[in-house]
Short mmCIF file of C-alpha atoms in Angstrom, two decimals:
data_model
loop_
_atom_site.label_atom_id
_atom_site.label_comp_id
_atom_site.label_asym_id
_atom_site.label_seq_id
_atom_site.Cartn_x
_atom_site.Cartn_y
_atom_site.Cartn_z
CA MET Q 207 -140.63 124.04 -29.11
CA ALA Q 208 -142.28 120.71 -28.44
CA SER Q 209 -141.57 120.84 -24.73
CA GLU Q 210 -142.96 124.36 -24.50
CA ASP Q 211 -146.20 123.29 -26.13
CA GLY Q 212 -146.33 120.21 -23.94
CA GLU Q 213 -145.96 122.35 -20.81
CA LYS Q 214 -148.78 124.64 -21.82
CA VAL Q 215 -151.11 121.78 -22.72
CA GLU Q 216 -150.30 120.15 -19.39
CA HIS Q 217 -151.35 123.23 -17.49
CA GLY Q 218 -154.31 123.58 -19.76
CA LEU Q 219 -154.81 127.28 -19.26
CA ASN Q 220 -153.47 128.95 -22.30
CA GLU Q 221 -155.55 129.51 -25.33
CA VAL Q 222 -152.96 131.57 -27.14
CA PRO Q 223 -149.37 130.45 -26.53
CA GLU Q 224 -147.23 133.53 -26.02
CA LYS Q 225 -143.74 132.81 -27.14
CA LYS Q 226 -141.29 135.26 -25.70
CA PRO Q 227 -137.97 135.25 -27.52
CA LYS Q 228 -135.42 133.76 -25.16
CA LYS Q 229 -133.02 136.51 -24.18
CA LYS Q 230 -129.50 135.46 -23.43
CA ASP Q 231 -128.36 136.45 -19.99
CA TRP Q 232 -125.08 138.20 -20.74
CA VAL Q 233 -124.40 139.16 -17.13
CA LEU Q 234 -124.54 135.57 -15.93
CA LEU Q 235 -122.47 134.35 -18.86
CA SER Q 236 -119.71 136.91 -18.34
CA LEU Q 237 -119.66 136.19 -14.59
CA ARG Q 238 -119.26 132.50 -15.36
CA VAL Q 239 -116.39 133.20 -17.75
CA ILE Q 240 -114.55 135.26 -15.14
CA ALA Q 241 -115.20 132.64 -12.45
CA PHE Q 242 -113.93 129.92 -14.79
CA LEU Q 243 -110.73 131.88 -15.43
CA ALA Q 244 -110.22 132.53 -11.70
CA THR Q 245 -110.72 128.94 -10.56
CA ALA Q 246 -108.73 127.50 -13.46
CA SER Q 247 -105.79 129.78 -12.72
CA ALA Q 248 -105.96 128.87 -9.02
CA THR Q 249 -105.88 125.16 -9.88
CA ILE Q 250 -102.98 125.52 -12.29
CA VAL Q 251 -100.86 127.78 -10.08
CA MET Q 252 -101.28 125.47 -7.08
CA ALA Q 253 -100.75 122.29 -9.06
CA LEU Q 254 -97.47 123.55 -10.50
CA ASN Q 255 -96.31 124.87 -7.16
CA LYS Q 256 -92.94 123.40 -6.40
CA GLN Q 257 -89.76 124.63 -4.87
CA THR Q 258 -86.55 122.80 -4.19
CA LYS Q 259 -83.92 124.18 -1.92
CA SER Q 260 -80.72 122.75 -0.63
CA PHE Q 261 -79.78 123.21 2.97
CA VAL Q 262 -76.51 122.83 4.71
CA VAL Q 263 -77.35 120.26 7.33
CA ALA Q 264 -74.01 119.67 8.97
CA THR Q 265 -70.36 120.27 8.40
CA VAL Q 266 -68.02 117.34 8.61
CA GLY Q 267 -64.55 118.69 8.83
CA SER Q 268 -64.54 121.27 6.07
CA THR Q 269 -67.08 119.81 3.61
CA PRO Q 270 -70.66 120.90 4.20
CA ILE Q 271 -73.31 118.23 3.81
CA THR Q 272 -76.23 119.56 1.90
CA ALA Q 273 -79.67 118.07 1.72
CA THR Q 274 -82.15 119.13 -0.90
CA LEU Q 275 -85.68 119.47 0.29
CA ALA Q 276 -88.58 119.98 -2.03
CA ALA Q 277 -91.86 121.58 -1.15
CA LYS Q 278 -94.68 120.33 -3.34
CA PHE Q 279 -98.40 120.81 -3.13
CA ASN Q 280 -99.18 117.12 -2.76
CA GLN Q 281 -97.38 116.86 0.55
CA THR Q 282 -100.30 118.57 2.24
CA PRO Q 283 -103.76 116.95 1.97
CA ALA Q 284 -105.39 120.38 2.33
CA PHE Q 285 -103.69 121.64 -0.82
CA VAL Q 286 -104.58 118.46 -2.70
CA PHE Q 287 -108.21 119.00 -1.75
CA PHE Q 288 -107.86 122.65 -2.78
CA VAL Q 289 -106.68 121.62 -6.25
CA ILE Q 290 -109.46 119.05 -6.61
CA ALA Q 291 -112.18 121.45 -5.46
CA ASN Q 292 -111.04 124.27 -7.74
CA GLY Q 293 -110.63 121.88 -10.66
CA ASN Q 294 -114.19 120.70 -10.13
CA ALA Q 295 -115.44 124.30 -9.92
CA SER Q 296 -113.68 125.32 -13.13
CA LEU Q 297 -114.96 122.20 -14.94
CA HIS Q 298 -118.47 122.99 -13.74
CA ASN Q 299 -118.19 126.56 -15.00
CA LEU Q 300 -116.91 125.35 -18.35
CA VAL Q 301 -119.80 122.92 -18.73
CA MET Q 302 -122.31 125.61 -17.80
CA ILE Q 303 -120.81 128.06 -20.28
CA THR Q 304 -120.95 125.57 -23.14
CA MET Q 305 -124.48 124.59 -22.22
CA ASP Q 306 -125.49 128.22 -22.18
CA VAL Q 307 -123.86 129.06 -25.48
CA PHE Q 308 -124.58 125.94 -27.50
CA GLY Q 309 -127.47 124.12 -25.89
CA SER Q 310 -129.89 126.77 -24.68
CA GLN Q 311 -132.86 125.00 -26.23
CA TYR Q 312 -132.60 121.78 -24.25
CA ASP Q 313 -134.91 121.61 -21.30
CA TYR Q 314 -134.98 118.27 -19.54
CA LYS Q 315 -138.60 117.99 -18.41
CA GLY Q 316 -138.54 121.57 -17.14
CA LEU Q 317 -135.83 120.74 -14.64
CA ARG Q 318 -133.05 122.68 -16.33
CA LEU Q 319 -133.06 125.67 -14.00
CA ALA Q 320 -133.38 123.52 -10.90
CA LEU Q 321 -130.49 121.32 -12.04
CA ILE Q 322 -128.33 124.38 -12.72
CA ALA Q 323 -129.07 125.85 -9.28
CA ILE Q 324 -128.35 122.58 -7.46
CA LEU Q 325 -125.12 121.91 -9.37
CA ASP Q 326 -124.00 125.49 -8.74
CA MET Q 327 -124.50 125.05 -5.02
CA MET Q 328 -122.65 121.74 -4.95
CA ALA Q 329 -119.65 123.22 -6.78
CA MET Q 330 -119.73 126.19 -4.44
CA ALA Q 331 -119.80 123.97 -1.34
CA LEU Q 332 -116.72 122.07 -2.52
CA ALA Q 333 -114.94 125.30 -3.44
CA SER Q 334 -115.67 126.87 -0.06
CA ALA Q 335 -114.38 123.81 1.78
CA GLY Q 336 -111.19 123.75 -0.31
CA ASP Q 337 -110.63 127.46 0.24
CA GLY Q 338 -111.06 127.25 3.98
CA ALA Q 339 -108.75 124.28 4.40
CA ALA Q 340 -105.98 125.74 2.20
CA ALA Q 341 -106.25 129.18 3.80
CA PHE Q 342 -105.73 127.91 7.33
CA MET Q 343 -103.06 125.43 6.30
CA SER Q 344 -101.05 128.18 4.64
CA GLU Q 345 -101.58 130.38 7.69
CA LEU Q 346 -100.12 127.56 9.77
CA GLY Q 347 -97.16 127.35 7.41
CA LYS Q 348 -96.65 131.07 7.57
CA ASN Q 349 -96.86 131.61 11.30
CA GLY Q 350 -96.19 128.19 12.74
CA ASN Q 351 -97.67 127.16 16.03
CA SER Q 352 -95.50 127.55 19.10
CA HIS Q 353 -97.90 125.61 21.31
CA ALA Q 354 -97.69 122.49 19.21
CA ARG Q 355 -93.97 122.99 18.44
CA TRP Q 356 -94.61 123.39 14.71
CA ASP Q 357 -92.11 125.61 12.97
CA LYS Q 358 -93.07 127.93 10.21
CA ILE Q 359 -91.83 126.99 6.79
CA CYS Q 360 -92.47 130.16 4.83
CA ASP Q 361 -89.16 131.76 5.70
CA LYS Q 362 -87.33 128.92 3.99
CA PHE Q 363 -89.63 128.34 1.05
CA GLU Q 364 -90.65 131.86 0.12
CA THR Q 365 -91.57 131.28 -3.51
CA TYR Q 366 -93.74 128.33 -2.57
CA CYS Q 367 -95.63 130.42 -0.03
CA ASN Q 368 -96.04 133.35 -2.40
CA ARG Q 369 -97.40 131.17 -5.17
CA SER Q 370 -99.84 129.41 -2.90
CA GLY Q 371 -100.96 132.80 -1.60
CA ALA Q 372 -101.65 133.95 -5.15
CA ALA Q 373 -103.58 130.77 -5.89
CA LEU Q 374 -105.62 131.33 -2.74
CA ILE Q 375 -106.51 134.88 -3.73
CA ALA Q 376 -107.61 133.76 -7.20
CA SER Q 377 -109.67 130.99 -5.63
CA PHE Q 378 -111.38 133.40 -3.25
CA VAL Q 379 -112.29 135.66 -6.16
CA GLY Q 380 -113.68 132.65 -8.01
CA PHE Q 381 -115.63 131.56 -4.95
CA ILE Q 382 -117.27 134.97 -4.46
CA LEU Q 383 -118.20 135.07 -8.13
CA LEU Q 384 -119.58 131.54 -7.83
CA LEU Q 385 -121.65 132.71 -4.85
CA ILE Q 386 -123.13 135.57 -6.88
CA ILE Q 387 -123.82 133.22 -9.80
CA SER Q 388 -125.49 130.68 -7.54
CA VAL Q 389 -127.71 133.34 -5.95
CA MET Q 390 -128.69 134.56 -9.41
CA SER Q 391 -129.49 131.01 -10.52
CA ILE Q 392 -131.69 130.44 -7.48
CA ILE Q 393 -133.52 133.71 -8.08
CA LYS Q 394 -134.01 132.76 -11.72
CA LEU Q 395 -135.38 129.41 -10.61
CA LEU Q 396 -137.89 130.96 -8.24
CA LYS Q 397 -139.22 133.73 -10.46
CA PRO Q 398 -143.01 133.55 -10.36
CA ASN Q 399 -143.59 134.40 -14.02
CA ARG Q 400 -141.50 131.56 -15.33
CA ILE Q 401 -144.42 129.75 -16.96
CA ASN Q 402 -147.06 131.59 -18.90
CA HIS Q 403 -150.40 131.11 -17.30
CA ASN Q 404 -153.33 133.47 -17.03
CA ALA Q 405 -155.30 132.30 -14.00
CA SER Q 406 -153.68 132.85 -10.62
CA PRO Q 407 -155.05 131.23 -7.43
CA MET O 153 -166.67 128.53 -23.04
CA SER O 154 -168.10 129.49 -19.65
CA GLN O 155 -168.37 125.82 -18.69
CA SER O 156 -164.66 125.31 -19.22
CA THR O 157 -163.81 128.45 -17.23
CA ILE O 158 -166.00 127.30 -14.32
CA PHE O 159 -164.34 123.91 -14.47
CA LEU O 160 -160.92 125.51 -14.45
CA VAL O 161 -161.77 127.75 -11.49
CA ILE O 162 -163.12 124.83 -9.44
CA ASN O 163 -160.13 122.72 -10.38
CA SER O 164 -157.69 125.42 -9.34
CA THR O 165 -159.42 126.08 -5.99
CA ILE O 166 -159.45 122.38 -5.13
CA LYS O 167 -155.80 122.05 -5.97
CA PHE O 168 -155.02 125.21 -4.04
CA LYS O 169 -156.70 123.84 -0.92
CA ALA O 170 -154.84 120.56 -1.24
CA VAL O 171 -151.60 122.35 -1.78
CA SER O 172 -151.94 124.74 1.15
CA SER O 173 -151.97 121.80 3.57
CA MET O 174 -148.99 120.39 1.72
CA THR O 175 -147.14 123.69 2.07
CA LYS O 176 -147.88 123.59 5.78
CA THR O 177 -146.15 120.22 6.01
CA LYS O 178 -143.22 121.58 4.04
CA ARG O 179 -143.00 124.61 6.29
CA LEU O 180 -143.06 122.32 9.32
CA LEU O 181 -140.24 120.29 7.77
CA THR O 182 -138.16 123.43 7.29
CA LEU O 183 -138.84 124.47 10.88
CA PHE O 184 -137.87 121.05 12.15
CA LEU O 185 -134.63 121.11 10.16
CA ARG O 186 -133.80 124.52 11.55
CA PHE O 187 -134.32 123.23 15.06
CA LEU O 188 -131.98 120.33 14.35
CA ALA O 189 -129.41 122.75 12.96
CA ILE O 190 -129.53 124.82 16.13
CA GLY O 191 -128.93 121.68 18.18
CA ALA O 192 -126.00 120.55 16.04
CA THR O 193 -124.27 123.96 16.03
CA ILE O 194 -124.69 124.40 19.77
CA ALA O 195 -123.25 120.93 20.33
CA ALA O 196 -120.27 121.70 18.10
CA VAL O 197 -119.56 125.00 19.86
CA ILE O 198 -119.81 123.54 23.35
CA VAL O 199 -117.71 120.46 22.64
CA MET O 200 -114.98 122.50 20.97
CA VAL O 201 -114.86 125.17 23.67
CA THR O 202 -114.57 122.64 26.47
CA SER O 203 -111.67 120.82 24.88
CA HIS O 204 -108.41 121.19 26.69
CA ASP O 205 -105.82 118.79 27.91
CA SER O 206 -102.38 119.03 29.35
CA SER O 207 -99.59 116.56 29.77
CA GLU O 208 -96.06 116.61 31.10
CA VAL O 209 -93.29 115.75 28.74
CA PHE O 210 -89.72 115.98 30.05
CA ASN O 211 -90.76 118.43 32.79
CA LEU O 212 -92.43 120.66 30.25
CA THR O 213 -96.16 121.05 30.55
CA PHE O 214 -97.80 120.70 27.22
CA THR O 215 -101.23 122.30 27.25
CA ALA O 216 -103.56 122.04 24.32
CA LYS O 217 -106.52 124.36 24.12
CA TYR O 218 -108.79 125.11 21.23
CA SER O 219 -107.73 128.78 21.26
CA ASN O 220 -104.17 127.91 20.34
CA GLN O 221 -105.13 127.21 16.75
CA GLN O 222 -106.65 129.81 14.47
CA ALA O 223 -108.70 127.26 12.59
CA PHE O 224 -110.44 126.05 15.74
CA LYS O 225 -111.25 129.63 16.74
CA TYR O 226 -112.70 130.20 13.27
CA PHE O 227 -114.71 126.99 13.67
CA VAL O 228 -116.22 128.18 16.96
CA ILE O 229 -117.01 131.64 15.57
CA ALA O 230 -118.65 130.27 12.41
CA GLU O 231 -120.78 127.76 14.32
CA ALA O 232 -121.81 130.49 16.77
CA ILE O 233 -122.86 132.76 13.90
CA ALA O 234 -124.90 129.97 12.33
CA CYS O 235 -126.53 129.17 15.67
CA ALA O 236 -127.44 132.82 16.30
CA TYR O 237 -128.83 133.14 12.77
CA SER O 238 -131.02 130.06 13.19
CA LEU O 239 -132.24 131.21 16.58
CA ILE O 240 -133.19 134.64 15.22
CA LEU O 241 -135.06 133.04 12.32
CA LEU O 242 -136.84 130.60 14.59
CA PHE O 243 -138.07 133.25 16.96
CA THR O 244 -138.99 136.06 14.60
CA SER O 245 -140.28 133.87 11.70
CA PRO O 246 -140.21 136.64 9.09
CA GLN O 247 -142.99 137.53 6.70
CA ASN O 248 -143.39 135.89 3.36
CA SER O 249 -141.98 138.83 1.46
CA LEU O 250 -138.53 138.23 2.93
CA TRP O 251 -138.19 134.59 1.95
CA ARG O 252 -135.76 135.36 -0.84
CA LEU O 253 -133.44 137.15 1.58
CA VAL O 254 -133.73 134.24 4.01
CA MET O 255 -132.81 131.79 1.25
CA ILE O 256 -129.76 133.80 0.19
CA LEU O 257 -128.59 134.11 3.80
CA ASP O 258 -129.13 130.36 4.23
CA VAL O 259 -126.79 129.69 1.31
CA VAL O 260 -124.14 132.07 2.68
CA ILE O 261 -124.27 130.57 6.18
CA ALA O 262 -124.09 127.03 4.77
CA MET O 263 -120.94 127.95 2.86
CA LEU O 264 -119.46 129.49 6.00
CA LEU O 265 -120.17 126.31 7.94
CA SER O 266 -118.68 124.02 5.30
CA SER O 267 -115.50 126.08 5.05
CA SER O 268 -115.09 126.18 8.84
CA VAL O 269 -115.51 122.41 9.17
CA SER O 270 -113.03 121.85 6.37
CA ALA O 271 -110.44 124.20 7.90
CA ALA O 272 -110.70 122.60 11.34
CA LEU O 273 -110.49 119.16 9.74
CA ALA O 274 -107.28 120.11 7.90
CA ILE O 275 -105.57 121.34 11.07
CA ALA O 276 -106.82 118.36 13.08
CA HIS O 277 -105.41 116.03 10.43
CA VAL O 278 -102.01 117.64 10.85
CA GLY O 279 -102.36 117.25 14.59
CA LYS O 280 -103.23 113.59 14.30
CA LYS O 281 -100.87 112.40 11.61
CA GLY O 282 -98.24 115.11 11.51
CA ASN O 283 -96.51 116.30 8.39
CA THR O 284 -93.12 114.72 7.86
CA HIS O 285 -92.17 117.03 5.02
CA ALA O 286 -92.61 120.14 7.10
CA GLY O 287 -91.13 118.58 10.20
CA TRP O 288 -94.38 118.77 12.19
CA LEU O 289 -94.88 116.04 14.76
CA PRO O 290 -98.35 114.77 15.64
CA ILE O 291 -99.59 115.88 19.02
CA CYS O 292 -102.43 113.40 19.52
CA GLY O 293 -100.16 111.01 21.32
CA GLN O 294 -99.54 113.46 24.12
CA VAL O 295 -103.01 114.96 24.49
CA PRO O 296 -105.51 112.22 23.61
CA LYS O 297 -108.46 113.79 25.42
CA PHE O 298 -108.07 116.99 23.41
CA CYS O 299 -108.02 115.01 20.18
CA ASP O 300 -111.18 113.12 21.12
CA HIS O 301 -113.00 116.33 21.97
CA VAL O 302 -111.97 117.93 18.71
CA THR O 303 -113.13 114.84 16.81
CA GLY O 304 -116.52 115.05 18.49
CA ALA O 305 -116.84 118.74 17.72
CA LEU O 306 -115.92 118.09 14.08
CA ILE O 307 -118.58 115.40 13.77
CA ALA O 308 -121.19 117.78 15.18
CA GLY O 309 -120.04 120.54 12.83
CA PHE O 310 -120.19 118.20 9.86
CA ALA O 311 -123.74 117.19 10.83
CA ALA O 312 -124.67 120.88 11.13
CA ALA O 313 -123.35 121.59 7.63
CA ILE O 314 -125.31 118.64 6.17
CA ILE O 315 -128.47 119.78 7.94
CA TYR O 316 -128.03 123.29 6.54
CA PHE O 317 -127.74 121.90 3.03
CA LEU O 318 -130.87 119.81 3.55
CA LEU O 319 -132.54 122.99 4.78
CA ILE O 320 -131.63 124.83 1.60
CA PHE O 321 -133.01 122.03 -0.55
CA SER O 322 -136.20 121.74 1.45
CA SER O 323 -136.90 125.48 1.36
CA LEU O 324 -136.13 125.52 -2.38
CA TYR O 325 -138.56 122.66 -2.88
CA SER O 326 -141.31 124.27 -0.79
CA ALA O 327 -140.82 127.69 -2.37
CA GLN O 328 -140.93 126.24 -5.85
CA SER O 329 -144.09 124.23 -5.30
CA SER O 330 -145.84 127.15 -3.65
CA LEU O 331 -145.13 129.28 -6.70
CA PHE O 332 -146.52 126.69 -9.09
CA PRO O 333 -149.50 125.24 -7.25
CA LEU O 334 -150.94 123.75 -10.39
CA ASN O 335 -147.91 121.60 -10.95
#
């Protein structure tokens, strides 16, 4: 209330302050909830992605020597970055949801919408980078690379590959939703009738 | 009452004149950043496309080209799309009614660039350091020229992504201050 009056006095144009009741943007809020669920599930599925398998490496006489190999997400830096980026995106969505639900009257010097738009874009940049890296790394694991003599690993660790594929799909859904949210935030930031003023240049 | 309205009108016209020269500077800044982005993306594309090296290991020729890896092909395609987009914007310079569409497309292209740089970086990291758990050996020891070229292309791509983000911020800033000239 005080900041609204301060804004109008600063612009010095309004004689009668029109106070529109602040409508809650349900579309944006529901999109944020879905994006939060998508990115959080991607983080959790990838972070708990582990598969151990024992291979018969050699046979000495009649006893086979087995070696157990484990495939974990933290063996690949791309997947580690994927988990970090999606964790950051889901945390960002959670913070935005709570700010929207509980703190919709705080406006830090009129910079609230700008801050939301910029933070949305930063979270989206990290999420896009994580998605791209993990997508191509898992494609490398699935198909291998004959030119560089890199064997594919998905035929041995099928569950690992399937789970990381599911995490990737959830992360892509979250990223597209985050893109839509960010575009909506930018459009909300640049709406011309954001401040009530009568005279237009 | 009329005195205050006259004062307000004069005040607003003076500020409008001052601001229109300021918006020109901001528009010039955006144009300059777009030019830089074109340069960076073209450099990234060219350096990546001209990267190839071959070496002989145990009578087997080991050729490394950028088109052997999917991530590098994606990198080249994404940078080419960004370069074409910037060129089209620079030469047509659309009307003011389309600036929202331009801003949205800027955001989309910036995300494309950042994901392509990240993907190429992930594959190049495997090429440089290998991955002992998956049994993948590093290849940079055999084809050092290829690795250097790819590093150069990645640096140019990273610079292009940063420039695109600066572009988004600068066009946001100029669009916001042109909407509220009495700020």
